[in-house]
XYZ file of N, CA, C and O in Angstrom:
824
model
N 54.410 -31.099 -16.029
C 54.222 -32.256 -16.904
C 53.118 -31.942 -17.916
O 51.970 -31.793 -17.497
N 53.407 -31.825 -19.307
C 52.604 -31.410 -20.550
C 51.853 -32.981 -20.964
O 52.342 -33.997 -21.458
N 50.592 -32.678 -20.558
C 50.101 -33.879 -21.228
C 48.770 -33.868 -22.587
O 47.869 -33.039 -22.456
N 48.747 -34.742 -23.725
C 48.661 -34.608 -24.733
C 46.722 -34.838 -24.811
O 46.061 -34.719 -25.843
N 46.314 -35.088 -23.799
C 45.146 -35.867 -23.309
C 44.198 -35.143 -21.875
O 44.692 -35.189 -20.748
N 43.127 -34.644 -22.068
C 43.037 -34.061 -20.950
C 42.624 -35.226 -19.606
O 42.772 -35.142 -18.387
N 42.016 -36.367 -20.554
C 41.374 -37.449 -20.108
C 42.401 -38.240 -19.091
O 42.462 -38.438 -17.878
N 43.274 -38.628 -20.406
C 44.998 -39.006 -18.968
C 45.498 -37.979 -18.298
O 46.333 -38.193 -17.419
N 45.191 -37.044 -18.514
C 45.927 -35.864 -17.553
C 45.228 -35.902 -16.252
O 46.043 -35.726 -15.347
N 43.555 -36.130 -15.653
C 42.707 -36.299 -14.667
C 43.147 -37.175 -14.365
O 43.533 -37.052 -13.203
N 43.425 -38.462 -14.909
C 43.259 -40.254 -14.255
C 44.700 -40.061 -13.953
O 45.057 -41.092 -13.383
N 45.769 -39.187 -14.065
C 47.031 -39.666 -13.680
C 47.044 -38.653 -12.205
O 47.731 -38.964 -11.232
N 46.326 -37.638 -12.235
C 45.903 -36.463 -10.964
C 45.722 -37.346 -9.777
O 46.377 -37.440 -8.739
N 44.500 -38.062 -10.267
C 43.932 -38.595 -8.873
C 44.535 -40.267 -8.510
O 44.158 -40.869 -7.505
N 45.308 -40.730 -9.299
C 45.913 -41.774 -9.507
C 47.305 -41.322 -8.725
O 48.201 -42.110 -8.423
N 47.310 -39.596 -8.400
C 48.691 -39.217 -7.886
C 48.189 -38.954 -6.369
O 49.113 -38.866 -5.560
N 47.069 -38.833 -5.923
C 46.700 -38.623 -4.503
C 46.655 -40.057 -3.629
O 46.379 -40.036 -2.430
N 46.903 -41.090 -4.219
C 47.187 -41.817 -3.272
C 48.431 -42.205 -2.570
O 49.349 -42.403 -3.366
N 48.785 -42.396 -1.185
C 49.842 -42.415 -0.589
C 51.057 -42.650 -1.205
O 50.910 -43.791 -1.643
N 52.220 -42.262 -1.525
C 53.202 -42.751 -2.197
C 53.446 -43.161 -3.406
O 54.260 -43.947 -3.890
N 52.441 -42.370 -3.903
C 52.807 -42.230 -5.760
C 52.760 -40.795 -6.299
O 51.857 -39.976 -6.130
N 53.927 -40.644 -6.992
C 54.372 -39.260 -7.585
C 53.869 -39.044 -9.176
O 53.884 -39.980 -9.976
N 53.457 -37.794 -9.502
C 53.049 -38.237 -11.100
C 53.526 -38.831 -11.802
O 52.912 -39.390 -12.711
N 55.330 -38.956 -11.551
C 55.678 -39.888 -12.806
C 55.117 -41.426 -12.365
O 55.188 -42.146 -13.361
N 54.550 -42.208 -11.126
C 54.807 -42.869 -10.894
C 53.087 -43.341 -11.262
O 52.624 -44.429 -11.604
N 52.575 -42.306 -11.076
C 50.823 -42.337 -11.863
C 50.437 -42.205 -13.116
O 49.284 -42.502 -13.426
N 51.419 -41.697 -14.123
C 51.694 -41.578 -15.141
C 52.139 -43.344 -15.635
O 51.611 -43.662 -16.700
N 52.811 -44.192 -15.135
C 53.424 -45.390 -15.157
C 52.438 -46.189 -15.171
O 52.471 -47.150 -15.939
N 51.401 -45.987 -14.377
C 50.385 -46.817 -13.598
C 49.199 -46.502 -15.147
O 48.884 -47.275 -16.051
N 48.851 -45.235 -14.924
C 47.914 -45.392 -15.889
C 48.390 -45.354 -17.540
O 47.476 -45.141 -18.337
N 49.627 -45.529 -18.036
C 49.810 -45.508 -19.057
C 49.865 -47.479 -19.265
O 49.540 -47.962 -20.350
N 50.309 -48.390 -18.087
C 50.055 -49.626 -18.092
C 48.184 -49.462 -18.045
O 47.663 -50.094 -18.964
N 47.528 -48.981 -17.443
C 46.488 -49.586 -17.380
C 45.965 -49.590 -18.686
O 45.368 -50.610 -19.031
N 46.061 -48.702 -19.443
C 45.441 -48.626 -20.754
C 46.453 -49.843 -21.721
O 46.047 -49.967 -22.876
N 47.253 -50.407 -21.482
C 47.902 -51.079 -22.497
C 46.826 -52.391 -22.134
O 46.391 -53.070 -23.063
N 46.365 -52.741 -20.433
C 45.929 -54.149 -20.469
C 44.305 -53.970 -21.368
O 43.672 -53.017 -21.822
N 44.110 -55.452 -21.299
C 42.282 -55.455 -21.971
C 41.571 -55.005 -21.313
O 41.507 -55.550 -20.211
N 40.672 -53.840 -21.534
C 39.021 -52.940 -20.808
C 38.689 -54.057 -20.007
O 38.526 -53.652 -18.857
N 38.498 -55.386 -20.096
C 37.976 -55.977 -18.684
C 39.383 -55.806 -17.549
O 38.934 -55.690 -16.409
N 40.069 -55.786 -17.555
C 41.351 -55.563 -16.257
C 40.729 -54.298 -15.969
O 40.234 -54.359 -14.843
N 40.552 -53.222 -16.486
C 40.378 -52.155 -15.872
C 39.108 -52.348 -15.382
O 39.124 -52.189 -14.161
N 38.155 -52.585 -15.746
C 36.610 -52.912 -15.129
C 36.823 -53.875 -14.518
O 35.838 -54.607 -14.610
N 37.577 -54.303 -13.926
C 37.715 -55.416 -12.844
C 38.176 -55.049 -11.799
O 37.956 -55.667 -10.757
N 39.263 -53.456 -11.877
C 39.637 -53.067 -10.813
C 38.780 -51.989 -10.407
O 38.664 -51.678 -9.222
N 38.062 -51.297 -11.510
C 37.263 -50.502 -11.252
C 35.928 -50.716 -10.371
O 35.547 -49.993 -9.451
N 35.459 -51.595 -10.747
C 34.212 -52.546 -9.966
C 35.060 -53.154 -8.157
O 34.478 -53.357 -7.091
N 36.306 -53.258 -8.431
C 36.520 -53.721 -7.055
C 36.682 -52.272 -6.084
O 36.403 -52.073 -4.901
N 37.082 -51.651 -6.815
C 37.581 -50.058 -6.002
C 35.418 -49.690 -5.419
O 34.949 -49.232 -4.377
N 34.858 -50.101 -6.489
C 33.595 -49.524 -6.310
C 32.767 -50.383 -5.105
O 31.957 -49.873 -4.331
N 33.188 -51.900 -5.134
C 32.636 -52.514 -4.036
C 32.998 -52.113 -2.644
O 32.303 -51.750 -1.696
N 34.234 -52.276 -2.785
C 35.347 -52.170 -1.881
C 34.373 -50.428 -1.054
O 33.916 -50.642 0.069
N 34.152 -49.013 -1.595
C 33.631 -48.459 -0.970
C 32.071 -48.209 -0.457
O 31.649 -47.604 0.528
N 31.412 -48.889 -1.478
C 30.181 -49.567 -1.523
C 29.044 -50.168 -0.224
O 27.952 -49.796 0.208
N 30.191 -51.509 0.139
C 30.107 -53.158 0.750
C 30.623 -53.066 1.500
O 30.315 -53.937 2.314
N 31.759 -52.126 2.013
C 32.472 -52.705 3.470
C 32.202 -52.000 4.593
O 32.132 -50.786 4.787
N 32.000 -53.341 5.614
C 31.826 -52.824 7.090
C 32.908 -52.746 7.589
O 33.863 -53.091 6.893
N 33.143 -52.280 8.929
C 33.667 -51.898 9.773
C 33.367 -52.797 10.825
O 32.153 -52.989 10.747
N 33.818 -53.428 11.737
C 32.991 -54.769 12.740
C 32.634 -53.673 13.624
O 33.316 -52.648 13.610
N 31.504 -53.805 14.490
C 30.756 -53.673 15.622
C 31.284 -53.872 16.630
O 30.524 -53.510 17.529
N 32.494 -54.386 17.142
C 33.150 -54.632 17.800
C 35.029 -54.174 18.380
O 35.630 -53.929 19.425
N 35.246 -54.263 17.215
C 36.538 -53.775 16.850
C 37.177 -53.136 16.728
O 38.237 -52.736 17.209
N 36.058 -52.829 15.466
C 36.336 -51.712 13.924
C 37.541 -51.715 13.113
O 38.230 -50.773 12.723
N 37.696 -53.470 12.871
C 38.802 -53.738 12.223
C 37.511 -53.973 10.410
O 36.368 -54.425 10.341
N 38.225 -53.547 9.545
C 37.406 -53.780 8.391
C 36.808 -55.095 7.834
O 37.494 -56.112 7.735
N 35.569 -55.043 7.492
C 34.785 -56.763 7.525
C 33.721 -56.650 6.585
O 32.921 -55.716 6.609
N 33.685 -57.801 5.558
C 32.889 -57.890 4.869
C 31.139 -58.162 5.662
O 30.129 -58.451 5.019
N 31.207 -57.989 6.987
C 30.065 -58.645 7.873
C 30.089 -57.733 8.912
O 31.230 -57.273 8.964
N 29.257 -57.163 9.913
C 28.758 -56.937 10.965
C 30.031 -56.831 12.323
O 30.544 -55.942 13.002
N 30.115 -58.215 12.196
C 31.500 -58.366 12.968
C 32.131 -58.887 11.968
O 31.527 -59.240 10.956
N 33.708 -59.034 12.137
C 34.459 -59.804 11.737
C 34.926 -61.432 11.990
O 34.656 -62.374 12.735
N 35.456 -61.229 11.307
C 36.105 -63.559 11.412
C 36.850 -63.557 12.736
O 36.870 -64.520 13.502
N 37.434 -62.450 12.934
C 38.009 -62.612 14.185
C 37.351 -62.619 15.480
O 37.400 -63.564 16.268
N 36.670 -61.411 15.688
C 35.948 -61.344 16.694
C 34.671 -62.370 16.954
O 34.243 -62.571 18.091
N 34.002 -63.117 15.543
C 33.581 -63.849 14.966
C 34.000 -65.384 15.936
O 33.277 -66.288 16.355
N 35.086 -65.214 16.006
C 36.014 -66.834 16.054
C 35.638 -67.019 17.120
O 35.722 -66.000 17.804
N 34.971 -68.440 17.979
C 35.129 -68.645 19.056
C 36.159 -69.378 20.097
O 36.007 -69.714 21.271
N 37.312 -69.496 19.163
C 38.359 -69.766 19.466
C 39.476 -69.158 19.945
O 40.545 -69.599 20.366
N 38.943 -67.837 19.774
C 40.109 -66.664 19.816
C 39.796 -66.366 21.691
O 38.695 -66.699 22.128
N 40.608 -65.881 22.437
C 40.533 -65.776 23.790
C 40.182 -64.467 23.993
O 41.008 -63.556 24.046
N 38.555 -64.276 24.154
C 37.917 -63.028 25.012
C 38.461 -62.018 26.011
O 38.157 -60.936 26.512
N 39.314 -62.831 26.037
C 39.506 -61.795 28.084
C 40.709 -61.036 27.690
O 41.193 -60.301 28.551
N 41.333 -61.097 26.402
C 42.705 -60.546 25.883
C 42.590 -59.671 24.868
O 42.958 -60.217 23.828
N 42.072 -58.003 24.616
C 42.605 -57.705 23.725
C 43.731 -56.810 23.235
O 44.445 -56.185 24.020
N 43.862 -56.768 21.984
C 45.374 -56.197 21.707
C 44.916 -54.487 20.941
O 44.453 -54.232 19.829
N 45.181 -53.841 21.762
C 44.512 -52.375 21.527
C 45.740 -51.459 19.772
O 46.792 -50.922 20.118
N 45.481 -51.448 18.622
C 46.279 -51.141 17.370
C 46.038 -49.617 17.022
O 45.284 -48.985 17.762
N 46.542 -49.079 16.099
C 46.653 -48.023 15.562
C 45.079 -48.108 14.217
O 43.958 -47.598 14.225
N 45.835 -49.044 13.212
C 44.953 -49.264 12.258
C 45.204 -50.591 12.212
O 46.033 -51.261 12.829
N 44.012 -51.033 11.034
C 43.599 -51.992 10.581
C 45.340 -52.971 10.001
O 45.792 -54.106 10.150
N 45.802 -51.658 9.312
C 47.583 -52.785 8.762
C 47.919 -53.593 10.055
O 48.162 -54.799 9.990
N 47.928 -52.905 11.224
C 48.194 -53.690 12.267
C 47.971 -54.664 12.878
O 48.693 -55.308 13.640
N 46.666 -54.848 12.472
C 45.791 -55.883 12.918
C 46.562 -57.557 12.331
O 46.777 -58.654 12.847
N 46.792 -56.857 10.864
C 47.481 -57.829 9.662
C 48.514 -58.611 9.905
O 48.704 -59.824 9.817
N 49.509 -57.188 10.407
C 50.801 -57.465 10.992
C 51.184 -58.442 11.956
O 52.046 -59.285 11.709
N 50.263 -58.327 13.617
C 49.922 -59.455 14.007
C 49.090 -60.605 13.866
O 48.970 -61.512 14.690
N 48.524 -60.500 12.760
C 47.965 -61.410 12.570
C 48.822 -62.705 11.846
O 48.716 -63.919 12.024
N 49.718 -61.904 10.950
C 51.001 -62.904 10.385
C 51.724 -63.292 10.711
O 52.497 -63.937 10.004
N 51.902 -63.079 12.204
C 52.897 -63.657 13.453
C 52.782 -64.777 13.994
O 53.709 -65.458 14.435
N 51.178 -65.146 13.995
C 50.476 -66.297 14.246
C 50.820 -66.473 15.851
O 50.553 -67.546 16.392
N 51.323 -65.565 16.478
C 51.518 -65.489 18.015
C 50.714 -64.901 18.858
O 51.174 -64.554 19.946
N 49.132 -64.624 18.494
C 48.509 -63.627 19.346
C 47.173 -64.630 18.989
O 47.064 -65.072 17.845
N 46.151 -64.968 20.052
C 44.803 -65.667 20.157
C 44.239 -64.493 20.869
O 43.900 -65.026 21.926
N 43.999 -63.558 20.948
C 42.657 -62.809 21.584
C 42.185 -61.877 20.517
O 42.182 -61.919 19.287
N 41.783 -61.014 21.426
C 40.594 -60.282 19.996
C 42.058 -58.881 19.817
O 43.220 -58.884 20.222
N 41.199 -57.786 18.981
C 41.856 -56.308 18.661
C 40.289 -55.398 19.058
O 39.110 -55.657 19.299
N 41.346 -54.015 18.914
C 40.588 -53.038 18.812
C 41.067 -51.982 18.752
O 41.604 -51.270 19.601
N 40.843 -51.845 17.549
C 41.225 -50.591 16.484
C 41.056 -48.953 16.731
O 40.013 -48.360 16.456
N 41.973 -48.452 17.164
C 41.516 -46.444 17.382
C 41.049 -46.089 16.318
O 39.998 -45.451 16.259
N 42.023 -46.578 14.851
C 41.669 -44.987 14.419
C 42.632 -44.261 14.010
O 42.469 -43.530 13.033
N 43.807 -44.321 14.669
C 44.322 -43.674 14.917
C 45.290 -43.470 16.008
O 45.673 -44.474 16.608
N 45.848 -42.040 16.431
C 46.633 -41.799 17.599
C 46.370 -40.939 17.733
O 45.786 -40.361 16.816
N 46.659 -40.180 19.144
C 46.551 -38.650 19.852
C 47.288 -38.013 18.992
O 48.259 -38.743 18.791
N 47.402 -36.848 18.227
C 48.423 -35.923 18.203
C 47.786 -34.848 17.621
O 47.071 -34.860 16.619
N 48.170 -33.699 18.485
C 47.357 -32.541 18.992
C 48.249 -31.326 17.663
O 47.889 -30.168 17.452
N 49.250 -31.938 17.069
C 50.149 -31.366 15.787
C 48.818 -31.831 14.822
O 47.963 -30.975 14.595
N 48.726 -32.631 14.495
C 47.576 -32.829 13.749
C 46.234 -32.859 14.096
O 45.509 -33.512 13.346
N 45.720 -32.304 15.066
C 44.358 -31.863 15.709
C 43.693 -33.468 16.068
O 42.471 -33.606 16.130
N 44.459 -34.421 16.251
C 43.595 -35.477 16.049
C 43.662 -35.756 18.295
O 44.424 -36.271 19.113
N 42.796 -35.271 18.296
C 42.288 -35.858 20.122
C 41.634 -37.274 20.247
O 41.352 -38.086 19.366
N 41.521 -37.313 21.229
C 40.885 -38.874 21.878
C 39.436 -38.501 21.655
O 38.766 -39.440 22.087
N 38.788 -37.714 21.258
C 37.620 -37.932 20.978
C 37.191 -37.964 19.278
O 36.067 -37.781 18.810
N 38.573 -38.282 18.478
C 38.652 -38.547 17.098
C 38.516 -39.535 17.060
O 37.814 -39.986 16.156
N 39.238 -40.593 18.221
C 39.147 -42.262 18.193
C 38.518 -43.130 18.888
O 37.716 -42.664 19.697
N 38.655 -44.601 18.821
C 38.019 -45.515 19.303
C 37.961 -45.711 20.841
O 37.726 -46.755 21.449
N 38.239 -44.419 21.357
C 38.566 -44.716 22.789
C 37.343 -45.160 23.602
O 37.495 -46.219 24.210
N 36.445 -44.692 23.694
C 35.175 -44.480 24.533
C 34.743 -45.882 24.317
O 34.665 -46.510 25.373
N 34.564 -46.278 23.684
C 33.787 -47.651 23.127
C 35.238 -48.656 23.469
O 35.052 -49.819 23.114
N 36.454 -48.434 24.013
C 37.315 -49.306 24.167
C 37.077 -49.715 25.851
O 37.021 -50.766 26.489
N 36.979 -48.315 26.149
C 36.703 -48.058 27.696
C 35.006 -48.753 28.221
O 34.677 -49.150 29.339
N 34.413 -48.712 27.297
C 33.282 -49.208 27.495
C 33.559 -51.070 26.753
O 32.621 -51.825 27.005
N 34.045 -51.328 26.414
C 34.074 -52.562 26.159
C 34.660 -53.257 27.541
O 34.260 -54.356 27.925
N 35.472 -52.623 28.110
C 36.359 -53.470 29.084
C 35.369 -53.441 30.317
O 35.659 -54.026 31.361
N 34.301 -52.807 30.172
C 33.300 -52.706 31.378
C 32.231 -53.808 31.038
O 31.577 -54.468 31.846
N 32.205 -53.853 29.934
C 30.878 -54.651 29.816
C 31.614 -55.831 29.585
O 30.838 -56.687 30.008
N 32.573 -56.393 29.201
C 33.161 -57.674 28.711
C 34.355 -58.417 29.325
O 35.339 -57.924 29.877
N 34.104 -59.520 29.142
C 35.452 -59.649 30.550
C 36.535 -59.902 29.854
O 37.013 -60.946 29.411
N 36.998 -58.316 29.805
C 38.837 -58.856 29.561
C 39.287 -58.460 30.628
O 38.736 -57.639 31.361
N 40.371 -59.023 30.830
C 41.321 -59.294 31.824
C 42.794 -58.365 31.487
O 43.395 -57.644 32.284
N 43.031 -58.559 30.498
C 44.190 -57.701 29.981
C 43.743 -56.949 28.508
O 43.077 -57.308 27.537
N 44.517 -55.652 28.902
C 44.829 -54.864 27.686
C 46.182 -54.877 26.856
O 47.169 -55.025 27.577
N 46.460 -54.750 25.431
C 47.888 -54.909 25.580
C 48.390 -53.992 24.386
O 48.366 -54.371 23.215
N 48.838 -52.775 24.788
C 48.718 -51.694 24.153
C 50.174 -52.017 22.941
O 51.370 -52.041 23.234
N 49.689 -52.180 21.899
C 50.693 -52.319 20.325
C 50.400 -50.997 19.636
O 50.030 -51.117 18.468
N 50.467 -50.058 19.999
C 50.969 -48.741 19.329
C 52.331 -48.706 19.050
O 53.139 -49.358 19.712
N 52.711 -47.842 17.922
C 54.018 -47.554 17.771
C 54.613 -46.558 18.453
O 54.144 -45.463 18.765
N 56.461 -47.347 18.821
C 56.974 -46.775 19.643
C 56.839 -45.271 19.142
O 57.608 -45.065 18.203
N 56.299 -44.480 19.398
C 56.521 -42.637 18.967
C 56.056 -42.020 19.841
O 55.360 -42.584 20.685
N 56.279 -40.849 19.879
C 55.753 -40.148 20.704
C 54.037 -39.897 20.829
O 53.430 -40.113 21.877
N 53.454 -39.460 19.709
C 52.163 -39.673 19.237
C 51.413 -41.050 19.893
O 50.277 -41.054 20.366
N 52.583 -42.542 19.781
C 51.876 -43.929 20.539
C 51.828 -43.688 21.821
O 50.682 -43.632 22.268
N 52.781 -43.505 22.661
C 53.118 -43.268 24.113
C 52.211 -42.348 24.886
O 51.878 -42.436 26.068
N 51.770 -41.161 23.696
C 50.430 -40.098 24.693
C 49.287 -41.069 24.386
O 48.542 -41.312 25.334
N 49.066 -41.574 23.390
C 47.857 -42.476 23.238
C 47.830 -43.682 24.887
O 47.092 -43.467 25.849
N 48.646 -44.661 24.807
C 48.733 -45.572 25.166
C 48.323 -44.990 26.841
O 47.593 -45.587 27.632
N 48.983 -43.755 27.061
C 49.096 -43.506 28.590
C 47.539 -42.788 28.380
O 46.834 -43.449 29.142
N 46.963 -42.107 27.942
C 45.893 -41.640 27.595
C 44.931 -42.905 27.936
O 44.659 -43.208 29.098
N 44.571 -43.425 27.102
C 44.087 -45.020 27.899
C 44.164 -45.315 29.089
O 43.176 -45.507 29.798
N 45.327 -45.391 29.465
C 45.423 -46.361 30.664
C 45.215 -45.482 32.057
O 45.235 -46.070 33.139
N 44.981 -43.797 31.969
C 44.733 -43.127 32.828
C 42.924 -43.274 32.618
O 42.311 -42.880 33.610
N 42.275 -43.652 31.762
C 40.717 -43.568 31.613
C 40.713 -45.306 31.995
O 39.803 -46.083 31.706
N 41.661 -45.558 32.531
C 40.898 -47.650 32.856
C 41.427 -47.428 34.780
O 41.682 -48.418 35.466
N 41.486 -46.219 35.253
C 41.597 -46.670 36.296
C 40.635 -47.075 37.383
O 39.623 -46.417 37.142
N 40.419 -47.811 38.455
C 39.725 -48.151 38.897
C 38.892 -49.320 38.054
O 37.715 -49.526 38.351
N 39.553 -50.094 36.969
C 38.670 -51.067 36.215
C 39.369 -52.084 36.521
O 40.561 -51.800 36.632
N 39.091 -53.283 36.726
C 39.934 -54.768 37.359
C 40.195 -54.737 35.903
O 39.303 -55.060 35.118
N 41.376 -54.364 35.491
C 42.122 -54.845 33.817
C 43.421 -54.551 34.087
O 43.842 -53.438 34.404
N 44.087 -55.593 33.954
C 45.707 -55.508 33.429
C 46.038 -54.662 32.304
O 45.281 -54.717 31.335
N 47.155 -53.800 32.257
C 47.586 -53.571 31.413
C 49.137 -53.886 30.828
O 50.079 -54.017 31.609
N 49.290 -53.989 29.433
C 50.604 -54.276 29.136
C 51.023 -53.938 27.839
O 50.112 -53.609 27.079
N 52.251 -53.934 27.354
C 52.744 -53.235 26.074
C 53.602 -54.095 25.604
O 53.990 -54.964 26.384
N 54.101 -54.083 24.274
C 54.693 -55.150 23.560
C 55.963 -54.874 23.642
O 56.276 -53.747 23.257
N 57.017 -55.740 24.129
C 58.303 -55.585 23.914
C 59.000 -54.504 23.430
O 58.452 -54.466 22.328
N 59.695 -53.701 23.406
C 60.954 -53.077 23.052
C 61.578 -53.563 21.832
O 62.377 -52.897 21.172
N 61.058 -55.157 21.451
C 62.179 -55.424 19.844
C 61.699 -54.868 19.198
O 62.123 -55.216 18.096
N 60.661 -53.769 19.027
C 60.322 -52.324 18.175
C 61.065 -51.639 18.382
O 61.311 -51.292 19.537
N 61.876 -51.063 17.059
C 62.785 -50.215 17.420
C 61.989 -48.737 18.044
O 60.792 -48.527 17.847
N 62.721 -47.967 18.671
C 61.618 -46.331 18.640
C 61.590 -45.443 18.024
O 62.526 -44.692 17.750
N 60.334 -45.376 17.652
C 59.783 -44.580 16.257
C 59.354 -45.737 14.831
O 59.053 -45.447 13.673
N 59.450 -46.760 15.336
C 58.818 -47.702 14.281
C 57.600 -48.305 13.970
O 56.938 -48.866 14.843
N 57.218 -48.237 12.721
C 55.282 -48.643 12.961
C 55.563 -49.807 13.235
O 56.719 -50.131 13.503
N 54.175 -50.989 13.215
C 54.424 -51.999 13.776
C 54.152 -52.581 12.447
O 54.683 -53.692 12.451
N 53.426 -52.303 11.007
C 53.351 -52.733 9.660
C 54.740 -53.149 8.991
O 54.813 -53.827 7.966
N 56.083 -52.539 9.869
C 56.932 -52.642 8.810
C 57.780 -53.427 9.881
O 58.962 -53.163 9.660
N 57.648 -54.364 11.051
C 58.288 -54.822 11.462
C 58.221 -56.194 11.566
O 57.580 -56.765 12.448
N 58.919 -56.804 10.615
C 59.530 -58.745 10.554
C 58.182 -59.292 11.702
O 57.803 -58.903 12.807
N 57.755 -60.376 10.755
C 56.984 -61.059 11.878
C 57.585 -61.584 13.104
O 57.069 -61.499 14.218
N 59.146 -62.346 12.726
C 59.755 -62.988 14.295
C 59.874 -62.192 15.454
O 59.715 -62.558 16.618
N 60.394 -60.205 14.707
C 60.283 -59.502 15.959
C 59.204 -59.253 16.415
O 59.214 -58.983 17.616
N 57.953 -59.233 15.759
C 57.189 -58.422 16.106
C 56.338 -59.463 16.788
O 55.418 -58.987 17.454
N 56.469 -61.185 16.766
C 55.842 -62.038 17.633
C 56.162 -61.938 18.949
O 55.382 -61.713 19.874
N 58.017 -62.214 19.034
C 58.413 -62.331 19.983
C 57.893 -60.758 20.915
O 57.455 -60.975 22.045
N 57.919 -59.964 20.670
C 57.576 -58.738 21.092
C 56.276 -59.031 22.060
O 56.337 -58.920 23.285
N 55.311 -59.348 21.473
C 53.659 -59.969 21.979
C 54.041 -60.688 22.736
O 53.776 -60.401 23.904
N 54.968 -62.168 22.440
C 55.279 -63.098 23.344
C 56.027 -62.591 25.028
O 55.885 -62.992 26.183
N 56.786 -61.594 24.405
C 57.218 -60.886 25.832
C 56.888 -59.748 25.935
O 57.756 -58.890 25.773
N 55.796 -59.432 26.178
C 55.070 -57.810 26.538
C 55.212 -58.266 27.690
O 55.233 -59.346 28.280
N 55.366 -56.458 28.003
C 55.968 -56.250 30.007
C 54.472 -55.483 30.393
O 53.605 -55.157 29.582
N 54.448 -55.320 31.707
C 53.599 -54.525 32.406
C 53.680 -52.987 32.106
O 54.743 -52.374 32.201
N 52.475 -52.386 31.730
C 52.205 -51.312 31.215
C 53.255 -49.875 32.372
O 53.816 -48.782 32.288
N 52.984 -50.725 33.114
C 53.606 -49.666 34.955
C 54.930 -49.427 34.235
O 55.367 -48.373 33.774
N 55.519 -50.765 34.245
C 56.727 -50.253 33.884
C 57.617 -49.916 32.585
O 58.835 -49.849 32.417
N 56.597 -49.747 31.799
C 57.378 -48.715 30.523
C 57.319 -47.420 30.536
O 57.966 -46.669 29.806
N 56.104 -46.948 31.832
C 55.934 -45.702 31.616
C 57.365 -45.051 33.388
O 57.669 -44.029 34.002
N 57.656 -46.348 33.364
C 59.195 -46.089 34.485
C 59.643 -46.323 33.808
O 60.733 -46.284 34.380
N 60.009 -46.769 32.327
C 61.391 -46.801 31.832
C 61.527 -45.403 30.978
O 62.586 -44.822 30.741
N 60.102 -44.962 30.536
C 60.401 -43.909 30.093
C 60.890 -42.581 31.061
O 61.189 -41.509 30.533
């Protein structure tokens, strides 16, 4: 791609490293940005700058928060003794738009997969394992995606909670397998929460 500008030729580069945009498709992006008025662009520019600036991570969670902790963990309404163990933060979202889940989260990070060098000591594990000691939950309820990568995670966990008075459990099957949980319909992905089975026996169905 011959470009006439060395200036748009950089801003369409790094405008191309984010997930799922191709140069023509950064090329699109920044040839609109320059058509709107210099404040649109200094409006997104200043937010991109806060945005890495200003944001926490909760103390608790490590779901992303303009505060210390978050609104969620924050809430004293939300039920303590339940949390719902995620991949990332989209997930958190995902159930959160289901409006079918009252307990807290807690965010890995991530997943095991040893193809991509990423181990359990890349993620939120230790501090998950240590939360369930110091705090009284009662149940865990592992919402990883069905993949192979979720399944070493999930069992990975639940071999480091033994000997801890905690339930464990996993979300329904209306995940198809191999599906994230960001791209799945809120009705399935409630009902899923609404009928999570015992952790024992998914790792007998597998």
């Amino acid at each position: 791609m011959e470009f006439s500008s060395k200036l748009l030729e950089n801003a369409v580069y790094e405008m191309s490293q984010l997930p799922g945009i191709g140069k023509r498709t950064a090329l699109r992006l920044v040839l609109h940005l320059l058509k709107q008025p210099e404040e649109r662009t200094n409006l997104l520019s200043d937010a991109l700058m806060k945005l890495r600036g200003e944001i926490n991570f909760c103390q608790s969670c490590y779901n992303i928060s303009d505060t210390e902790i978050c609104e969620i963990c924050a809430n004293p309404k939300r039920d303590e003794t339940m949390v719902c163990v995620v991949e990332d933060i989209r997930d958190v979202m995902a159930i959160e738009n289901t409006s079918q889940f009252n307990g807290l989260y807690h965010v890995l990070g991530g997943k095991i997969s040893p193809m991509e060098g990423v181990g359990p000591q890349d993620l939120n594990i230790v501090s998950l394992i240590q939360r369930v000691k110091e705090k009284e939950v009662k149940e865990l309820i592992f919402a990883l995606s069905s993949t192979m990568e979720g399944d070493t995670t999930n069992f990975y966990i639940y071999r480091q909670l033994e000997g801890l008075n905690v339930t464990t459990s996993t979300i329904a099957r209306g995940i198809s397998v191999g599906d994230e949980l960001e791209y799945a319909d809120e009705v399935t992905l409630g009902r899923s929460i609404l009928n999570r089975v015992p952790f024992e026996n998914s790792i007998k169905a597998s």
